[in-house]
Coordinates of N, CA and C in Angstrom, one line a residue:
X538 N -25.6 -27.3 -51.5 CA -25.2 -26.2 -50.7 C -23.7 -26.2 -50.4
X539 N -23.0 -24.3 -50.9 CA -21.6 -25.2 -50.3 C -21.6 -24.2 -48.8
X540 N -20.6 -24.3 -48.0 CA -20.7 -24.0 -47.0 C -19.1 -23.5 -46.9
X541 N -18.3 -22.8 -45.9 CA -17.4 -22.4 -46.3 C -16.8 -21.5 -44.9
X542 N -15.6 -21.8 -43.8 CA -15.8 -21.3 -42.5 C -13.9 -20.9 -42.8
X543 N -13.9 -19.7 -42.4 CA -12.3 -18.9 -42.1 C -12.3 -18.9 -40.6
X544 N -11.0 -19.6 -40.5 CA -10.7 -19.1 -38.3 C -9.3 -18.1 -38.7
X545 N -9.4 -17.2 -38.3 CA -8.2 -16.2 -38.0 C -7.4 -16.4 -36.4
X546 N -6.4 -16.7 -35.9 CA -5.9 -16.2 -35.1 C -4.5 -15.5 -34.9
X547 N -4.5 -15.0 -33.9 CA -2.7 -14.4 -33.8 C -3.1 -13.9 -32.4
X548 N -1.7 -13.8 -32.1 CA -1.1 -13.5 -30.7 C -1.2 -11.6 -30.1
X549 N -1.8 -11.6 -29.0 CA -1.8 -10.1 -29.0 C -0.5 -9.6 -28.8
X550 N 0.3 -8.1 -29.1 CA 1.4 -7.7 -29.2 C 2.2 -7.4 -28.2
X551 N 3.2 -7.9 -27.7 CA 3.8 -7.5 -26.8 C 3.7 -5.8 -26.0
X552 N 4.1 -5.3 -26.8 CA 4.3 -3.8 -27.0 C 2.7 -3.5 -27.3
X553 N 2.0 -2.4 -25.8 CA 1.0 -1.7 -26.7 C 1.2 -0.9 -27.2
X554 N 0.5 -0.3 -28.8 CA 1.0 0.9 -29.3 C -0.3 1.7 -29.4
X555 N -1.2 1.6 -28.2 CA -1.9 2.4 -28.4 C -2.1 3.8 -26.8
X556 N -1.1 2.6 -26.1 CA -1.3 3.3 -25.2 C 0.1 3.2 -24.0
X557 N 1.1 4.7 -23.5 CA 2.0 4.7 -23.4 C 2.0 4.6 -21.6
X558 N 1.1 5.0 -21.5 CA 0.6 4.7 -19.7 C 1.3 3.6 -19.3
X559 N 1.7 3.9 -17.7 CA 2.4 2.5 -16.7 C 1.4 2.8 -15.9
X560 N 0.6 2.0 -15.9 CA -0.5 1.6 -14.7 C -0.6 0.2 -14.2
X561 N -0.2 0.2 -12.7 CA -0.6 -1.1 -12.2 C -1.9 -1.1 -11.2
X562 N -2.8 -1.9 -11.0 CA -3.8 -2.1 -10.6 C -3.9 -3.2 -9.5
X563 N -4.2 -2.6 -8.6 CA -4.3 -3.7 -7.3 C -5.5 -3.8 -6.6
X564 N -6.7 -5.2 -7.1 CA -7.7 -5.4 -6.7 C -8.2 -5.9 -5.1
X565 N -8.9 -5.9 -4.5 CA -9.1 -6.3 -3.0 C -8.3 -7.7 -2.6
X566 N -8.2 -8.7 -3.6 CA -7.4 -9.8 -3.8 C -6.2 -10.0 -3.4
X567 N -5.6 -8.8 -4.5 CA -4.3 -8.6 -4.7 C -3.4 -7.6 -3.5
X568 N -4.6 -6.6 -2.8 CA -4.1 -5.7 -1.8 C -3.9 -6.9 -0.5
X569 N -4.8 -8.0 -0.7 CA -4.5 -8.8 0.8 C -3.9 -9.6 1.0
X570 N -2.9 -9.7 -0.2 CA -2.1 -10.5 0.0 C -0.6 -10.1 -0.6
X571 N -0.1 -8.8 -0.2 CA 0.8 -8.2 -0.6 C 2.2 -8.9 0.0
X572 N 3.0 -9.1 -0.2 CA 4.1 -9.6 0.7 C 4.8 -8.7 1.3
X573 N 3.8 -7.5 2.0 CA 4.8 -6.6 2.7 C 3.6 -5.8 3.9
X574 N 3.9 -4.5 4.0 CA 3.3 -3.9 5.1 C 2.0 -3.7 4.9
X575 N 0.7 -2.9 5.3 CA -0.2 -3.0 4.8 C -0.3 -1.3 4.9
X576 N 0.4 -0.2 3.6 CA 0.5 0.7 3.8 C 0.6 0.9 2.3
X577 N 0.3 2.5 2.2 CA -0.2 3.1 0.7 C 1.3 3.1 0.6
X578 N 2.3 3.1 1.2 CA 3.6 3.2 0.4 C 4.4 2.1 0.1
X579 N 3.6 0.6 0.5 CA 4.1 -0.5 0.3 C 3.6 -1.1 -1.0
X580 N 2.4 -0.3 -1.3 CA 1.7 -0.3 -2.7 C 2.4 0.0 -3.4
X581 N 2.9 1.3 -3.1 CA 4.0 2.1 -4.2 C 5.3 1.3 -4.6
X582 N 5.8 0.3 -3.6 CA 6.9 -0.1 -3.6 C 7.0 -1.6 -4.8
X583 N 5.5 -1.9 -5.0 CA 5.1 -2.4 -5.8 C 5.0 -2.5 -7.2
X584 N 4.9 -1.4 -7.7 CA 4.3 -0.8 -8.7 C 5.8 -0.3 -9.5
X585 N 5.9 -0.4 -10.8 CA 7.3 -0.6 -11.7 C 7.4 0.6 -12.0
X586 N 8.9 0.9 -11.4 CA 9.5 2.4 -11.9 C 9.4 3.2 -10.4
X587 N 8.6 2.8 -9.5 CA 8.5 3.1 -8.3 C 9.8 2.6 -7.3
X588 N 10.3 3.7 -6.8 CA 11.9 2.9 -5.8 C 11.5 3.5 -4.4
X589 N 11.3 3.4 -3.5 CA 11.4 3.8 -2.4 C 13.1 4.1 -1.5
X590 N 12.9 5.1 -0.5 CA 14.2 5.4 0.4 C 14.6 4.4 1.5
X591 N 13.4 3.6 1.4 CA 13.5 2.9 2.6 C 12.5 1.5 2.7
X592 N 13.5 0.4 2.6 CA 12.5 -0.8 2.5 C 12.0 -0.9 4.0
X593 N 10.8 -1.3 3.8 CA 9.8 -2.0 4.7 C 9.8 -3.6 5.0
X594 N 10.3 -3.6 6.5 CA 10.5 -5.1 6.7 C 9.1 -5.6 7.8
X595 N 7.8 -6.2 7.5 CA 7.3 -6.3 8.5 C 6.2 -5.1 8.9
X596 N 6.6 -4.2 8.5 CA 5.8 -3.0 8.7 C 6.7 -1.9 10.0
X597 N 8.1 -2.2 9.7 CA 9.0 -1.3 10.1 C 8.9 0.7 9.8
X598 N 8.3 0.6 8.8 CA 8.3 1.9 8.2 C 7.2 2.4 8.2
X599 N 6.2 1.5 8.5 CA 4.8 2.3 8.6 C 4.5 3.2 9.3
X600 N 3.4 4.4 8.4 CA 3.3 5.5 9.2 C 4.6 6.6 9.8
X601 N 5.5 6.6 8.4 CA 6.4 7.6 8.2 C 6.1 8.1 7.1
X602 N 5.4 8.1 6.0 CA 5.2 8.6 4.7 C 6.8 8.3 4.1
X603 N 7.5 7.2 3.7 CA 8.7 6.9 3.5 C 9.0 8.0 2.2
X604 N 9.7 8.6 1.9 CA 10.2 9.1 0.8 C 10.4 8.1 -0.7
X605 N 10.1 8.6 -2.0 CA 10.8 8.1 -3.0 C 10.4 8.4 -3.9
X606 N 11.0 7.9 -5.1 CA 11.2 8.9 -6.4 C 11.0 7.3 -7.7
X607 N 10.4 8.2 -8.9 CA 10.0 7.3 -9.9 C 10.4 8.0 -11.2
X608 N 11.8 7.1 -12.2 CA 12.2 7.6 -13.2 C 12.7 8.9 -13.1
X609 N 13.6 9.3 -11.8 CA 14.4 10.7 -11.0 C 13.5 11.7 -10.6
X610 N 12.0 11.0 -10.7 CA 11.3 12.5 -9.9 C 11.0 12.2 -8.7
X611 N 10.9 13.1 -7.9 CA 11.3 12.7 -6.4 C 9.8 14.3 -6.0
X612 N 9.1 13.4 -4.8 CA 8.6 14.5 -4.1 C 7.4 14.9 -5.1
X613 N 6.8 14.5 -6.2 CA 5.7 14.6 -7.0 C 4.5 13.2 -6.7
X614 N 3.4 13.7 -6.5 CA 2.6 13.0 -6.0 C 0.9 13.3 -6.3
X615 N -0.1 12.8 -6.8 CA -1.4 13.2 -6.6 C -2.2 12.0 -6.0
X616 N -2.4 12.0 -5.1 CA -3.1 10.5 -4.2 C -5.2 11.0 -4.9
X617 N -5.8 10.5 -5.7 CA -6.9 10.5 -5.5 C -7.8 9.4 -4.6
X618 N -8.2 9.8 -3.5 CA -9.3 9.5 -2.7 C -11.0 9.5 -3.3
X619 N -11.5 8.3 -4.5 CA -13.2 8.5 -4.7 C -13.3 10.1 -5.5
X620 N -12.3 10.5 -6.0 CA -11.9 11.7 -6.6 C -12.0 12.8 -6.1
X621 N -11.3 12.4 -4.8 CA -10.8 13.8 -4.0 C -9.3 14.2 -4.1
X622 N -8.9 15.0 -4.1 CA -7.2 15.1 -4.4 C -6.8 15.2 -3.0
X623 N -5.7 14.2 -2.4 CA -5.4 14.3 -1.4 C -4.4 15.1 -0.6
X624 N -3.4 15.5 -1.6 CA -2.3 15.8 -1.6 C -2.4 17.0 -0.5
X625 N -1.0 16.9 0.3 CA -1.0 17.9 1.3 C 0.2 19.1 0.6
X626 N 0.1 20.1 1.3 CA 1.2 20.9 0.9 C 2.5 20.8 0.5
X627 N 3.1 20.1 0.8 CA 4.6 19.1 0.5 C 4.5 18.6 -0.6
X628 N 3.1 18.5 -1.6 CA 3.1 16.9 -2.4 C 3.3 15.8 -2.0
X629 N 3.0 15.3 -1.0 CA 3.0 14.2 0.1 C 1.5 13.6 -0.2
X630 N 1.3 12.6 0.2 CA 0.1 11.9 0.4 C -0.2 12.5 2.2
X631 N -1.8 13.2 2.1 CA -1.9 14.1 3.5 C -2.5 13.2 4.5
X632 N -2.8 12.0 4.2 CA -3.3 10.9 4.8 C -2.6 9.7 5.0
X633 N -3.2 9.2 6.1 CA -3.1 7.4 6.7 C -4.0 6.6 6.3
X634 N -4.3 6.2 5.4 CA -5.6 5.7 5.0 C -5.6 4.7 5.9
X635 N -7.0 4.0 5.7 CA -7.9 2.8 6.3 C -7.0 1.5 5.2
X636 N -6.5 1.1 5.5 CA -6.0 -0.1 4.1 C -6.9 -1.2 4.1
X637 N -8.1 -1.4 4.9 CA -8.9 -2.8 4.4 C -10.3 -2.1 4.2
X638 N -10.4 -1.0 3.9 CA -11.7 0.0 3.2 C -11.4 0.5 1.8
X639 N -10.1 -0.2 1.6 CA -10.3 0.1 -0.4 C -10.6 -1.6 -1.1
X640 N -11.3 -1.1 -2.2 CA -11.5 -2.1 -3.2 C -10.6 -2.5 -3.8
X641 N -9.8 -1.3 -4.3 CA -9.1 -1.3 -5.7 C -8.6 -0.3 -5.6
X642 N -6.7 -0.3 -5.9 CA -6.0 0.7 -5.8 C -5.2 0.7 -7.4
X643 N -5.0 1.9 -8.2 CA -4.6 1.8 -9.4 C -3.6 2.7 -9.1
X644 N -2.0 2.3 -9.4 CA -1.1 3.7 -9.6 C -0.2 3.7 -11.0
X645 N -0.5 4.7 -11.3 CA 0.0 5.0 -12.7 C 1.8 6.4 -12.4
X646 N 2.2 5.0 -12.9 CA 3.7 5.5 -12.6 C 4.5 6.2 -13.5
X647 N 3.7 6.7 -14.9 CA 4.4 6.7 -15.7 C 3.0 7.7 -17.3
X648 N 3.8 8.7 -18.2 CA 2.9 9.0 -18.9 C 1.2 8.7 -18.5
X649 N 1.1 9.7 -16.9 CA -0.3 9.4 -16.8 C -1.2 11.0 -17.8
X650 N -2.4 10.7 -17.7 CA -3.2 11.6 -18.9 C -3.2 13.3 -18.5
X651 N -4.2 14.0 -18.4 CA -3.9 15.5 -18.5 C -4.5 15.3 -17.3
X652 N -5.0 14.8 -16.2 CA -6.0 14.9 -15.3 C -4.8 15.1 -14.2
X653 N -3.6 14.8 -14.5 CA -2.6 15.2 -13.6 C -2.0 15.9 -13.8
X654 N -1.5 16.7 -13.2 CA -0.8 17.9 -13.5 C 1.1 18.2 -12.8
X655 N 0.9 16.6 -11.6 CA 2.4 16.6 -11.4 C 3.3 15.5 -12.3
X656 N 4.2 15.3 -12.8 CA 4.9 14.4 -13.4 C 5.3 13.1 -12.6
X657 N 5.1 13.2 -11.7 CA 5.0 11.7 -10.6 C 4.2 10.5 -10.8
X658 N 3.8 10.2 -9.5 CA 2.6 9.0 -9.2 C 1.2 9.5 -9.2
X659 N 0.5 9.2 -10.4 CA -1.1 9.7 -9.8 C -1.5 8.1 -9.2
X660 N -2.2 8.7 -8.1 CA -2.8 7.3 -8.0 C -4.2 7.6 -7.7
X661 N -5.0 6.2 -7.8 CA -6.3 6.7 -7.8 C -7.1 5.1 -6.8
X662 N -7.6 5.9 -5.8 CA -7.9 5.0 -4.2 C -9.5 5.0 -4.4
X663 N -10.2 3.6 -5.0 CA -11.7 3.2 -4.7 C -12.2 2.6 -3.6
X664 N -12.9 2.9 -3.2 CA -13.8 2.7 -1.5 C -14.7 1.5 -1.7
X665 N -14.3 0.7 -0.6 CA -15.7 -0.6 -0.6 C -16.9 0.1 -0.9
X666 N -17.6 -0.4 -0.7 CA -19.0 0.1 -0.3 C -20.2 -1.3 0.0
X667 N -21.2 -0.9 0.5 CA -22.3 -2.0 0.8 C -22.9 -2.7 -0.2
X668 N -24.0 -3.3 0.2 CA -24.8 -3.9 -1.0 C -25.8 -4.8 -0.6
X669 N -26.6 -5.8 -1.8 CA -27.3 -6.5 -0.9 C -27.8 -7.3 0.2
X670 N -26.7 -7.3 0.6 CA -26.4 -8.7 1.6 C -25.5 -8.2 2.7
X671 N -26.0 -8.8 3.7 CA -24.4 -8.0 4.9 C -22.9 -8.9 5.0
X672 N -22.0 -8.1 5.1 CA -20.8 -9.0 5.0 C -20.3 -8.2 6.0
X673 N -18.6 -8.4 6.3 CA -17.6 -8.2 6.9 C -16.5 -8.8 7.0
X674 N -15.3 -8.5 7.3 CA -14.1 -8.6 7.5 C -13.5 -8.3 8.9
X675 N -12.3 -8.9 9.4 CA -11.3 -8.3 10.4 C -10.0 -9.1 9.7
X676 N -9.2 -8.4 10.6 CA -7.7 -8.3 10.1 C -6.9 -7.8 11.4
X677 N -6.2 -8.7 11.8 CA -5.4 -8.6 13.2 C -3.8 -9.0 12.9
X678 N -2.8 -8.5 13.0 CA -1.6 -9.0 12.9 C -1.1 -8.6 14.7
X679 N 0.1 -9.0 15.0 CA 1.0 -8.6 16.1 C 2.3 -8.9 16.1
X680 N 3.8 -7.8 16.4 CA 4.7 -8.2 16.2 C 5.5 -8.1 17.4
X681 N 6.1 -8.3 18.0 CA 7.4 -7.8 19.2 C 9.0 -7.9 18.9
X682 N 9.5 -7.5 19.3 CA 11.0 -7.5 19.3 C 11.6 -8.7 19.2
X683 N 10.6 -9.4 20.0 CA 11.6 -11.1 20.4 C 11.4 -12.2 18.8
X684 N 10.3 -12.1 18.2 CA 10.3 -11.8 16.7 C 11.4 -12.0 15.9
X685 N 12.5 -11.3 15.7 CA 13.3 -10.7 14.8 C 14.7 -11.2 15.3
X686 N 15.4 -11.4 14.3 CA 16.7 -11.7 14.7 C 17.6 -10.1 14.7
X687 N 19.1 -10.5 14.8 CA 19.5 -9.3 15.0 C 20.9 -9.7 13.8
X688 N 20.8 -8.5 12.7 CA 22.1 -8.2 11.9 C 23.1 -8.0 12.4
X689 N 23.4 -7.8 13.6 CA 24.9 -6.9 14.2 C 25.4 -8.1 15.1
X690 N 26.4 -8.8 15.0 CA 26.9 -10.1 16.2 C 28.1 -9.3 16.9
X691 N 28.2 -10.2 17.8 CA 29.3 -9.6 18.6 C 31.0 -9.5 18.1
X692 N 31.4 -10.0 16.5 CA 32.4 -9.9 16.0 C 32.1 -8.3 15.3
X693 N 31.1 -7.8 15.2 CA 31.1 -6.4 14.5 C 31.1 -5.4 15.6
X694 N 30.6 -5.8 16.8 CA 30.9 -4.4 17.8 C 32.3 -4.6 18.2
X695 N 32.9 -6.1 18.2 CA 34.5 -5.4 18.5 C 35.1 -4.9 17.7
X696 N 34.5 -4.7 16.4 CA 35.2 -4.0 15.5 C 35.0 -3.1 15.3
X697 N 34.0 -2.2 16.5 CA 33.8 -1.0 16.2 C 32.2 -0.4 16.0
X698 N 31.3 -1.4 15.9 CA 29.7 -0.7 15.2 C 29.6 -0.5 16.9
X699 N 28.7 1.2 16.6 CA 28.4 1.7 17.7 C 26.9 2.0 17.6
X700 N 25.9 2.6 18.7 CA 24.5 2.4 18.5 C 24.8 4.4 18.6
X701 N 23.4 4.7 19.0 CA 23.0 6.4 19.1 C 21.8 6.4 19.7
X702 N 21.9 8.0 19.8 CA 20.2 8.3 20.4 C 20.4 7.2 22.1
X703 N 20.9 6.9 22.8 CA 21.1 6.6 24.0 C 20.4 4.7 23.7
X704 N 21.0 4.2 22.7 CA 20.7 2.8 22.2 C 22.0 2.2 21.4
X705 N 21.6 1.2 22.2 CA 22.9 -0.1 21.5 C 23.2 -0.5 20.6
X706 N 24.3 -0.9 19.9 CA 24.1 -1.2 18.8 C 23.5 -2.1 18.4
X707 N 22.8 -3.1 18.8 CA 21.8 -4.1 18.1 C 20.5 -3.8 18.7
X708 N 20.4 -2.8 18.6 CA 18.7 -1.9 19.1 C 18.8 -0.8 18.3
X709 N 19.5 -0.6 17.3 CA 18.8 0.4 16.5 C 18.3 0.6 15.3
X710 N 17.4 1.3 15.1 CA 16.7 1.0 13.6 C 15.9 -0.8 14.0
X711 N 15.2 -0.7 14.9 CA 14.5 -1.9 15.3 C 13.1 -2.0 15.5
X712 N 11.9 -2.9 15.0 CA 10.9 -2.4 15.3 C 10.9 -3.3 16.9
X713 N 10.3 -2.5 17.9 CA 10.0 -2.6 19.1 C 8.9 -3.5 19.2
X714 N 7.9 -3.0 18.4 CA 5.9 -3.6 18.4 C 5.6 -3.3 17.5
X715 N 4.6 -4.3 16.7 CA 3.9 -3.8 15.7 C 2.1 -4.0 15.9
X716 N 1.3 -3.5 15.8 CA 0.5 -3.7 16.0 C -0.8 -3.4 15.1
X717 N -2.1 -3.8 14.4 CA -2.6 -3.8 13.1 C -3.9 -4.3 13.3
X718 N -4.9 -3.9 13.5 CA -6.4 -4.1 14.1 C -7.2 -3.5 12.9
X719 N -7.9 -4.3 11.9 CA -8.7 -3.6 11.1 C -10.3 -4.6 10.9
X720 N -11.2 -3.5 10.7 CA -12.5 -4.6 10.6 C -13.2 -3.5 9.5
X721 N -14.1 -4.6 9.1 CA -15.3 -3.3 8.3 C -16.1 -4.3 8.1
X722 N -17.7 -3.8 7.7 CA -18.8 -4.2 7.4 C -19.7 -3.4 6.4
X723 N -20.7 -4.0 6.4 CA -21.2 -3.1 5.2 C -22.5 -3.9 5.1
X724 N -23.6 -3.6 4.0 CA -25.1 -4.2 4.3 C -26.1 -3.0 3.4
X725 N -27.2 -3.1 4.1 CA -28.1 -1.9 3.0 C -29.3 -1.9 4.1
X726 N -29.7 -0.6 3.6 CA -31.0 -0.1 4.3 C -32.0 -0.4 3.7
X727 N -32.2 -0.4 2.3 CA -33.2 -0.5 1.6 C -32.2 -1.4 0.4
X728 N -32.6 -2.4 0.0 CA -31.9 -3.4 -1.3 C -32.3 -2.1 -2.7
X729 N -31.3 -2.6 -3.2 CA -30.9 -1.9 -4.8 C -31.3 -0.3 -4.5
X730 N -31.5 0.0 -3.1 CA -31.6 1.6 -2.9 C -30.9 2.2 -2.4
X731 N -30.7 1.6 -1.2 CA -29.7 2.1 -0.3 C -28.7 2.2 0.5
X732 N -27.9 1.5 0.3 CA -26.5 1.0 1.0 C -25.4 1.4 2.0
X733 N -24.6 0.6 2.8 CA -24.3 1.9 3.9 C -22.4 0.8 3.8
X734 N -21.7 1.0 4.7 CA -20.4 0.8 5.0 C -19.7 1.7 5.5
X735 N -18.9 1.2 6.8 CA -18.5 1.1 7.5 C -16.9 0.5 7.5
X736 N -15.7 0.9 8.2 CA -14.1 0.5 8.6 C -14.0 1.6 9.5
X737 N -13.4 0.5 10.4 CA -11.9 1.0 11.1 C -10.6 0.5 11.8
X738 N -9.5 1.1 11.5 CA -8.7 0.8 11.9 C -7.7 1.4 12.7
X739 N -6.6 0.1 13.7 CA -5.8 1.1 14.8 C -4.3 0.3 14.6
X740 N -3.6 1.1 13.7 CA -2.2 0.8 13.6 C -1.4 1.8 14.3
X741 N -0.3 0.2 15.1 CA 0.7 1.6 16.4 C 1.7 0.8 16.2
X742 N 2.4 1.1 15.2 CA 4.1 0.4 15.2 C 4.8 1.8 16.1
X743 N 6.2 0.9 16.5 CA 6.9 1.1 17.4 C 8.1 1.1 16.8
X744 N 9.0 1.9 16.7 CA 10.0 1.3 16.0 C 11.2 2.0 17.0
X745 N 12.6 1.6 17.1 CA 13.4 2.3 17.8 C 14.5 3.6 16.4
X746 N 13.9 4.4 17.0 CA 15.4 5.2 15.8 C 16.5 6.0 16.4
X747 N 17.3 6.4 16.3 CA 18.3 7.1 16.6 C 18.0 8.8 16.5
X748 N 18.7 9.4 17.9 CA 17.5 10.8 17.5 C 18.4 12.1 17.7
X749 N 20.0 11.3 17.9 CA 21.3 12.5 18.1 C 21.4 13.0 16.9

């Protein structure tokens, strides 16, 4: 008997050419351990081709809907929510989401398919959900002012740096407090029938800004 065995291998291609899409994908894993704020626009800041107006230090910017633009388009946006369109009148993301009630966040920055209709960021936001077994999570951070050092020394105010809005110059553009309280659970009523889940969350940053 003769017997007779071929092994093929090679390397997959740098370049795909079957598909022109920029999509990055951020699993429950990957969202908890971001090295920045815990905000849909720190996500964004993530994601290639994505620039933001305004970096996020700490969670300085949360809960401003920060401005920014991807490959010069500016102000184009479709947030899908479990395939709800979120978008508010502005093309803004019309929501604060929950950030430790998604699974998995995908944003496609680039040649997304016909299901969008603006030339921007589509992104697309999946929801934990329950199952057979009960789990949970919490998530607590806290920040204060005494925290942070200060960019402006006393050789730059005698040269002149002045503060606004009835604040000094090394009190402006400062976060005051930060604060970040999230829990969720989740479990079933009936196994492989009926499942239920639960989040909530209470974020109150503080930040000082100039308001002349």
């Amino acid at each position: 008997t003769i017997t007779e065995s071929v092994h093929v291998s090679g390397e997959s291609p740098v370049v795909d050419t079957q598909s022109t899409v920029i999509n990055t994908t951020f699993d429950k894993d990957t969202l908890a351990n971001l090295p920045s704020a815990r905000d849909y626009w720190a996500i964004l800041s993530e994601a290639p081709g994505v620039k933001l107006a305004r970096i996020d230090v700490g969670g300085s910017a949360s809960g401003t809907q920060t401005g920014y633009f991807v490959y010069g388009t500016t102000g184009q946006n479709r947030p899908m929510v479990e395939g709800i369109n979120s978008t508010e009148g502005t093309d803004a993301f019309g929501n604060y989401v929950d950030y430790g009630s998604f699974q998995e966040v995908s944003i496609n920055s680039g040649a997304s398919s016909a299901e969008s209709p603006v030339p921007g960021v589509y992104t697309v936001l999946v929801s934990k959900s329950g199952g057979n077994r009960y789990s949970g999570s919490f998530y607590g951070d806290y920040e204060s002012k005494d925290w942070q050092s200060y960019n402006i020394d006393e050789e730059q105010i005698a040269s002149g740096v002045t503060g606004g809005g009835g604040l000094g110059p090394r009190d402006v553009n400062r976060l005051n407090s930060y604060r970040d309280l999230n829990a969720d659970i989740g479990g079933f009523m009936k196994r492989d029938a009926l499942w239920w889940y639960a989040s909530v969350r209470s974020l109150d940053p503080s930040i000082r800004y100039t308001n002349s």
